[in-house]
Each structure stands twice: as structure tokens, then as C-alpha cells.
Amino acid sequence: NAGVTQTPKFQVLKTGQSMTLQCAQDMNHEYMSWYRQDPGMGLRLIHYSVGAGITDQGEVPNGYNVSRSTTEDFPLRLLSAAPSQTSVYFCASRQDLNQPQHFGDGTRLSIL
Amino acid sequence: QKEVEQDPGPLSVPEGAIVSLNCTYSNSAFQYFMWYRQYSRKGPELLMYTYSSGNKEDGRFTAQVDKSSKYISLFIRDSQPSDSATYLCAMSPLHGSSNTGKLIFGQGTTLQVKP
């Protein structure tokens, strides 16, 4: 089983550029989330989805957009990259909201 | 004040030691508690989860929850160099009509087990 797959693993962007971080899961999980991880800050929720066509904001949503057109995929879009968005981004999925989350291996993003 | 507080360490112990990792929380609505292990340049992987107060054991790992003190712990017995990683606690209210089951994570504790 692939579980949660994130691409790319590494990316360097210039300020102002846009890009999409991809996340796919093959476990038929309804619930998917995006987190960013920064030193000393733990994991902070950016956006989440409780099913195809339904998304909502987390703790730190500004500068990011998401969509959920299928159960499997949950891409995260940076509209105009800023140095403050330099971070490690993790996608997670779970079967329902009372079950543990399964994480991908992350995308390491640097904004110059 | 953060909802979940976790000592970031780093914590360094000799092989074979008993390790205690701890988190405190302020939200009495938290009912669901997890511990994740994260190796360098990898995603967090679930170690243990529990809904109830008391102890839950899985091999060398024991998770302890004290809801009255708002305190959770993870104990690692006979620690091994392969246990060297960052350990994250996480918690949430049980999903219901008034919440969406969002997880709140601690900052993570970095553990090094020396051979």
C-alpha cells in the first residue's frame, strides 16, 4: 500500500511564484488535512477536507488554497509564495474524525 | 498559553534507559490522545492512541493519560538507538456536532538514545 503520497519532495521557489503541492491517498479516506511544520511550532493545520467538494480553513490558512474534487486527491496551492511560507508541508488522511491520521513524508519548500 | 505544551528537549539517554515524554494541556474537552514518532526527514507515524484515562501498553511503549491533571505521558522501556526520533503528542475532542475533530499537536520532543 502506498498510503499518503506527496509530491514533490523538495522545491525551491522565488518570492511571488505560485505552485501546487500534490497529495494523494489510496485508503479511501474521507478526511484529509494539510499541515506545516516549523521549528519550535509543532504541526499547524492549514486547511482540511471532510469529503469531496468540502473544505475548510485551519489555524494558518492565509496564502494557501485547497480544493477536493476527488476522494483521493487534496492539492495545496500557494498563490504568491512568500519567504514566511518556507516550511515542511505534510498531508494527512484518516478514515473518520475519531481515527488517527496517516501522514505522508512531506514536501520541503524553500522560498527565496 | 498554548493549548498543548511539550518540552522540546533535546533529551539524551543511554541505551537501555527508561524514557519519559510528557505533555500538558489546558482544554478539558480533549478526549482523544495520540503519540506520533517522527524520524528525520520523514512524516509522523502513529505510535499509540487512546480515548481513556489510565495506561495503555504496546510492547516497550506505555501511554498514560491523567485527565484530572490534564497530563499525558509516553514511557519507553529498554530504549534503543532506533528510538532516536522526535516524539509528538496530539489530542482533540471526540468528533461531535460542536467540533470537527481537529488535532492539536505539541511542539515535539527530540530524543537521542546513545549506544
mmCIF file of C-alpha atoms in Angstrom:
data_model
loop_
_atom_site.group_PDB
_atom_site.id
_atom_site.type_symbol
_atom_site.label_atom_id
_atom_site.label_comp_id
_atom_site.label_asym_id
_atom_site.label_seq_id
_atom_site.Cartn_x
_atom_site.Cartn_y
_atom_site.Cartn_z
ATOM 1 C CA ASN A 1 0.000 0.000 0.000
ATOM 2 C CA ALA A 2 1.263 3.463 -0.894
ATOM 3 C CA GLY A 3 -0.708 5.234 1.882
ATOM 4 C CA VAL A 4 -0.344 9.005 1.583
ATOM 5 C CA THR A 5 1.905 10.177 -1.253
ATOM 6 C CA GLN A 6 3.211 13.727 -1.520
ATOM 7 C CA THR A 7 4.988 15.309 -4.469
ATOM 8 C CA PRO A 8 7.394 16.930 -4.926
ATOM 9 C CA LYS A 9 9.688 16.033 -2.001
ATOM 10 C CA PHE A 10 11.723 19.227 -2.376
ATOM 11 C CA GLN A 11 11.070 22.563 -4.066
ATOM 12 C CA VAL A 12 12.754 25.951 -4.221
ATOM 13 C CA LEU A 13 10.684 28.926 -5.325
ATOM 14 C CA LYS A 14 11.246 32.613 -5.791
ATOM 15 C CA THR A 15 9.073 35.133 -3.970
ATOM 16 C CA GLY A 16 5.870 35.721 -5.898
ATOM 17 C CA GLN A 17 5.847 32.419 -7.751
ATOM 18 C CA SER A 18 2.913 30.061 -7.459
ATOM 19 C CA MET A 19 2.907 26.298 -7.175
ATOM 20 C CA THR A 20 0.788 23.328 -6.217
ATOM 21 C CA LEU A 21 1.792 20.674 -3.695
ATOM 22 C CA GLN A 22 0.211 17.348 -4.545
ATOM 23 C CA CYS A 23 -1.257 14.851 -2.097
ATOM 24 C CA ALA A 24 -2.888 11.532 -2.929
ATOM 25 C CA GLN A 25 -4.125 8.693 -0.714
ATOM 26 C CA ASP A 26 -5.207 5.204 -1.702
ATOM 27 C CA MET A 27 -7.013 4.239 1.522
ATOM 28 C CA ASN A 28 -10.417 5.663 0.532
ATOM 29 C CA HIS A 29 -10.266 8.057 3.481
ATOM 30 C CA GLU A 30 -12.829 10.829 3.549
ATOM 31 C CA TYR A 31 -10.858 13.187 5.768
ATOM 32 C CA MET A 32 -7.689 14.888 4.571
ATOM 33 C CA SER A 33 -5.602 17.709 6.009
ATOM 34 C CA TRP A 34 -2.603 19.886 5.249
ATOM 35 C CA TYR A 35 -0.139 20.892 7.975
ATOM 36 C CA ARG A 36 3.024 22.916 8.044
ATOM 37 C CA GLN A 37 5.846 22.119 10.439
ATOM 38 C CA ASP A 38 8.242 24.798 11.607
ATOM 39 C CA PRO A 39 10.970 24.575 14.292
ATOM 40 C CA GLY A 40 9.502 25.066 17.763
ATOM 41 C CA MET A 41 5.960 25.357 16.398
ATOM 42 C CA GLY A 42 4.918 21.753 16.006
ATOM 43 C CA LEU A 43 2.370 20.893 13.320
ATOM 44 C CA ARG A 44 -0.128 23.596 12.439
ATOM 45 C CA LEU A 45 -3.286 22.927 10.436
ATOM 46 C CA ILE A 46 -3.602 24.901 7.194
ATOM 47 C CA HIS A 47 -6.749 23.503 5.550
ATOM 48 C CA TYR A 48 -8.767 20.341 5.822
ATOM 49 C CA SER A 49 -11.495 18.473 3.982
ATOM 50 C CA VAL A 50 -14.218 16.172 5.288
ATOM 51 C CA GLY A 51 -15.062 14.810 1.845
ATOM 52 C CA ALA A 52 -15.031 15.519 -1.867
ATOM 53 C CA GLY A 53 -16.250 19.044 -2.538
ATOM 54 C CA ILE A 54 -15.973 20.155 1.114
ATOM 55 C CA THR A 55 -13.036 22.117 2.509
ATOM 56 C CA ASP A 56 -12.485 24.418 5.465
ATOM 57 C CA GLN A 57 -9.781 26.580 6.983
ATOM 58 C CA GLY A 58 -7.472 25.527 9.747
ATOM 59 C CA GLU A 59 -5.240 27.534 12.038
ATOM 60 C CA VAL A 60 -2.976 29.177 9.419
ATOM 61 C CA PRO A 61 -4.878 29.341 6.079
ATOM 62 C CA ASN A 62 -3.680 32.690 4.710
ATOM 63 C CA GLY A 63 -1.781 32.442 1.436
ATOM 64 C CA TYR A 64 -2.997 28.920 0.661
ATOM 65 C CA ASN A 65 -5.900 27.488 -1.300
ATOM 66 C CA VAL A 66 -7.220 23.948 -1.490
ATOM 67 C CA SER A 67 -9.794 22.008 -3.441
ATOM 68 C CA ARG A 68 -11.121 18.452 -3.212
ATOM 69 C CA SER A 69 -12.586 17.237 -6.462
ATOM 70 C CA THR A 70 -11.983 13.543 -5.709
ATOM 71 C CA THR A 71 -11.705 11.422 -2.567
ATOM 72 C CA GLU A 72 -8.107 10.530 -3.424
ATOM 73 C CA ASP A 73 -6.536 13.929 -4.098
ATOM 74 C CA PHE A 74 -6.160 17.062 -1.999
ATOM 75 C CA PRO A 75 -3.759 19.593 -3.597
ATOM 76 C CA LEU A 76 -2.468 22.660 -1.760
ATOM 77 C CA ARG A 77 -1.856 25.808 -3.793
ATOM 78 C CA LEU A 78 0.464 28.670 -2.918
ATOM 79 C CA LEU A 79 -0.866 31.659 -4.801
ATOM 80 C CA SER A 80 2.101 34.037 -4.431
ATOM 81 C CA ALA A 81 4.945 32.489 -2.464
ATOM 82 C CA ALA A 82 6.474 34.462 0.409
ATOM 83 C CA PRO A 83 9.630 33.687 2.448
ATOM 84 C CA SER A 84 7.373 33.137 5.518
ATOM 85 C CA GLN A 85 5.981 30.080 3.738
ATOM 86 C CA THR A 86 9.341 28.332 3.843
ATOM 87 C CA SER A 87 8.468 25.183 5.767
ATOM 88 C CA VAL A 88 7.910 21.449 5.620
ATOM 89 C CA TYR A 89 4.389 20.612 4.485
ATOM 90 C CA PHE A 90 2.619 17.406 5.474
ATOM 91 C CA CYS A 91 -0.566 15.949 4.097
ATOM 92 C CA ALA A 92 -2.585 13.534 6.246
ATOM 93 C CA SER A 93 -5.697 11.427 5.882
ATOM 94 C CA ARG A 94 -7.940 9.421 8.190
ATOM 95 C CA GLN A 95 -10.964 7.199 7.937
ATOM 96 C CA ASP A 96 -13.132 9.351 10.183
ATOM 97 C CA LEU A 97 -12.629 12.168 12.649
ATOM 98 C CA ASN A 98 -12.258 9.820 15.609
ATOM 99 C CA GLN A 99 -9.475 7.797 13.984
ATOM 100 C CA PRO A 100 -5.732 8.558 13.891
ATOM 101 C CA GLN A 101 -4.228 10.414 10.972
ATOM 102 C CA HIS A 102 -1.798 8.867 8.497
ATOM 103 C CA PHE A 103 0.878 11.234 7.228
ATOM 104 C CA GLY A 104 2.865 11.486 4.030
ATOM 105 C CA ASP A 105 6.622 12.073 4.105
ATOM 106 C CA GLY A 106 6.353 15.782 3.453
ATOM 107 C CA THR A 107 7.374 18.431 0.929
ATOM 108 C CA ARG A 108 10.308 20.618 1.909
ATOM 109 C CA LEU A 109 9.689 24.054 0.454
ATOM 110 C CA SER A 110 12.120 26.983 0.390
ATOM 111 C CA ILE A 111 11.066 30.436 -0.749
ATOM 112 C CA LEU A 112 13.915 32.748 -1.702
ATOM 113 C CA GLN B 1 -0.783 29.999 26.572
ATOM 114 C CA LYS B 2 -0.681 27.145 24.070
ATOM 115 C CA GLU B 3 -3.393 24.521 24.337
ATOM 116 C CA VAL B 4 -0.767 21.766 24.391
ATOM 117 C CA GLU B 5 2.695 22.155 25.925
ATOM 118 C CA GLN B 6 5.543 19.733 25.311
ATOM 119 C CA ASP B 7 9.155 20.044 26.432
ATOM 120 C CA PRO B 8 11.174 20.274 23.196
ATOM 121 C CA GLY B 9 14.289 18.717 24.708
ATOM 122 C CA PRO B 10 16.608 17.557 23.313
ATOM 123 C CA LEU B 11 16.650 14.533 25.589
ATOM 124 C CA SER B 12 19.718 12.274 25.530
ATOM 125 C CA VAL B 13 19.777 8.902 27.314
ATOM 126 C CA PRO B 14 21.978 5.793 27.277
ATOM 127 C CA GLU B 15 20.750 2.641 25.602
ATOM 128 C CA GLY B 16 18.538 0.594 27.898
ATOM 129 C CA ALA B 17 17.235 3.581 29.868
ATOM 130 C CA ILE B 18 13.577 4.218 30.604
ATOM 131 C CA VAL B 19 12.395 7.343 28.811
ATOM 132 C CA SER B 20 9.512 9.532 29.922
ATOM 133 C CA LEU B 21 7.997 12.015 27.481
ATOM 134 C CA ASN B 22 5.278 14.366 28.685
ATOM 135 C CA CYS B 23 2.613 16.795 27.531
ATOM 136 C CA THR B 24 0.252 19.038 29.446
ATOM 137 C CA TYR B 25 -2.924 20.538 28.047
ATOM 138 C CA SER B 26 -5.435 23.180 29.047
ATOM 139 C CA ASN B 27 -8.616 22.190 27.155
ATOM 140 C CA SER B 28 -10.752 19.877 29.299
ATOM 141 C CA ALA B 29 -12.718 18.900 26.168
ATOM 142 C CA PHE B 30 -9.781 16.846 24.850
ATOM 143 C CA GLN B 31 -10.765 13.197 24.967
ATOM 144 C CA TYR B 32 -8.591 11.593 22.316
ATOM 145 C CA PHE B 33 -4.838 11.345 22.796
ATOM 146 C CA MET B 34 -2.110 10.196 20.462
ATOM 147 C CA TRP B 35 1.640 9.846 20.287
ATOM 148 C CA TYR B 36 3.474 10.070 16.990
ATOM 149 C CA ARG B 37 7.126 9.297 16.238
ATOM 150 C CA GLN B 38 8.922 11.250 13.537
ATOM 151 C CA TYR B 39 12.285 10.256 12.131
ATOM 152 C CA SER B 40 14.429 12.852 10.418
ATOM 153 C CA ARG B 41 13.058 13.845 7.005
ATOM 154 C CA LYS B 42 10.032 11.586 7.360
ATOM 155 C CA GLY B 43 6.393 12.105 8.200
ATOM 156 C CA PRO B 44 4.970 11.439 11.674
ATOM 157 C CA GLU B 45 3.914 7.834 12.251
ATOM 158 C CA LEU B 46 1.332 6.840 14.804
ATOM 159 C CA LEU B 47 2.683 5.020 17.853
ATOM 160 C CA MET B 48 -0.289 4.845 20.181
ATOM 161 C CA TYR B 49 -3.701 6.346 20.710
ATOM 162 C CA THR B 50 -6.238 6.170 23.499
ATOM 163 C CA TYR B 51 -9.566 7.626 24.473
ATOM 164 C CA SER B 52 -9.449 6.901 28.185
ATOM 165 C CA SER B 53 -7.576 7.732 31.343
ATOM 166 C CA GLY B 54 -5.095 5.194 32.627
ATOM 167 C CA ASN B 55 -2.372 3.189 30.948
ATOM 168 C CA LYS B 56 -2.190 1.540 27.548
ATOM 169 C CA GLU B 57 0.739 -0.723 26.766
ATOM 170 C CA ASP B 58 2.180 -1.851 23.428
ATOM 171 C CA GLY B 59 5.473 -3.707 23.645
ATOM 172 C CA ARG B 60 8.108 -1.382 25.069
ATOM 173 C CA PHE B 61 5.763 1.613 24.900
ATOM 174 C CA THR B 62 3.224 2.699 27.521
ATOM 175 C CA ALA B 63 0.886 5.656 27.104
ATOM 176 C CA GLN B 64 -0.521 7.178 30.261
ATOM 177 C CA VAL B 65 -3.373 9.679 30.469
ATOM 178 C CA ASP B 66 -4.410 11.613 33.564
ATOM 179 C CA LYS B 67 -7.431 13.713 32.618
ATOM 180 C CA SER B 68 -7.837 15.153 36.114
ATOM 181 C CA SER B 69 -4.352 16.695 35.892
ATOM 182 C CA LYS B 70 -4.538 17.305 32.119
ATOM 183 C CA TYR B 71 -1.292 15.421 31.652
ATOM 184 C CA ILE B 72 -0.233 12.650 29.296
ATOM 185 C CA SER B 73 2.984 10.657 29.143
ATOM 186 C CA LEU B 74 4.741 8.174 26.904
ATOM 187 C CA PHE B 75 7.161 5.742 28.533
ATOM 188 C CA ILE B 76 9.728 3.813 26.534
ATOM 189 C CA ARG B 77 11.328 0.837 28.295
ATOM 190 C CA ASP B 78 14.711 -0.599 27.323
ATOM 191 C CA SER B 79 15.321 2.275 24.925
ATOM 192 C CA GLN B 80 17.240 1.517 21.739
ATOM 193 C CA PRO B 81 19.264 3.725 19.367
ATOM 194 C CA SER B 82 16.494 3.114 16.816
ATOM 195 C CA ASP B 83 14.140 5.008 19.144
ATOM 196 C CA SER B 84 16.086 8.200 18.406
ATOM 197 C CA ALA B 85 13.482 10.480 16.841
ATOM 198 C CA THR B 86 11.138 13.352 17.598
ATOM 199 C CA TYR B 87 8.021 12.388 19.543
ATOM 200 C CA LEU B 88 4.852 14.418 19.106
ATOM 201 C CA CYS B 89 1.800 14.325 21.317
ATOM 202 C CA ALA B 90 -1.549 15.184 19.761
ATOM 203 C CA MET B 91 -5.068 15.471 21.084
ATOM 204 C CA SER B 92 -8.583 16.527 20.202
ATOM 205 C CA PRO B 93 -12.147 16.485 21.403
ATOM 206 C CA LEU B 94 -14.088 13.489 20.163
ATOM 207 C CA HIS B 95 -15.891 14.410 16.968
ATOM 208 C CA GLY B 96 -19.367 15.661 17.517
ATOM 209 C CA SER B 97 -21.711 18.344 16.344
ATOM 210 C CA SER B 98 -19.744 21.083 18.087
ATOM 211 C CA ASN B 99 -16.301 20.278 16.740
ATOM 212 C CA THR B 100 -14.573 18.851 13.708
ATOM 213 C CA GLY B 101 -12.066 16.612 15.441
ATOM 214 C CA LYS B 102 -9.128 18.907 14.715
ATOM 215 C CA LEU B 103 -5.922 17.624 16.191
ATOM 216 C CA ILE B 104 -3.740 19.913 18.283
ATOM 217 C CA PHE B 105 -0.079 18.929 18.365
ATOM 218 C CA GLY B 106 2.622 19.578 20.897
ATOM 219 C CA GLN B 107 5.915 21.040 19.706
ATOM 220 C CA GLY B 108 7.642 17.662 19.772
ATOM 221 C CA THR B 109 10.466 16.291 21.955
ATOM 222 C CA THR B 110 13.703 15.227 20.272
ATOM 223 C CA LEU B 111 15.125 12.040 21.797
ATOM 224 C CA GLN B 112 18.601 10.623 21.278
ATOM 225 C CA VAL B 113 19.447 7.167 22.583
ATOM 226 C CA LYS B 114 23.199 6.635 22.717
ATOM 227 C CA PRO B 115 24.675 3.131 22.238
#
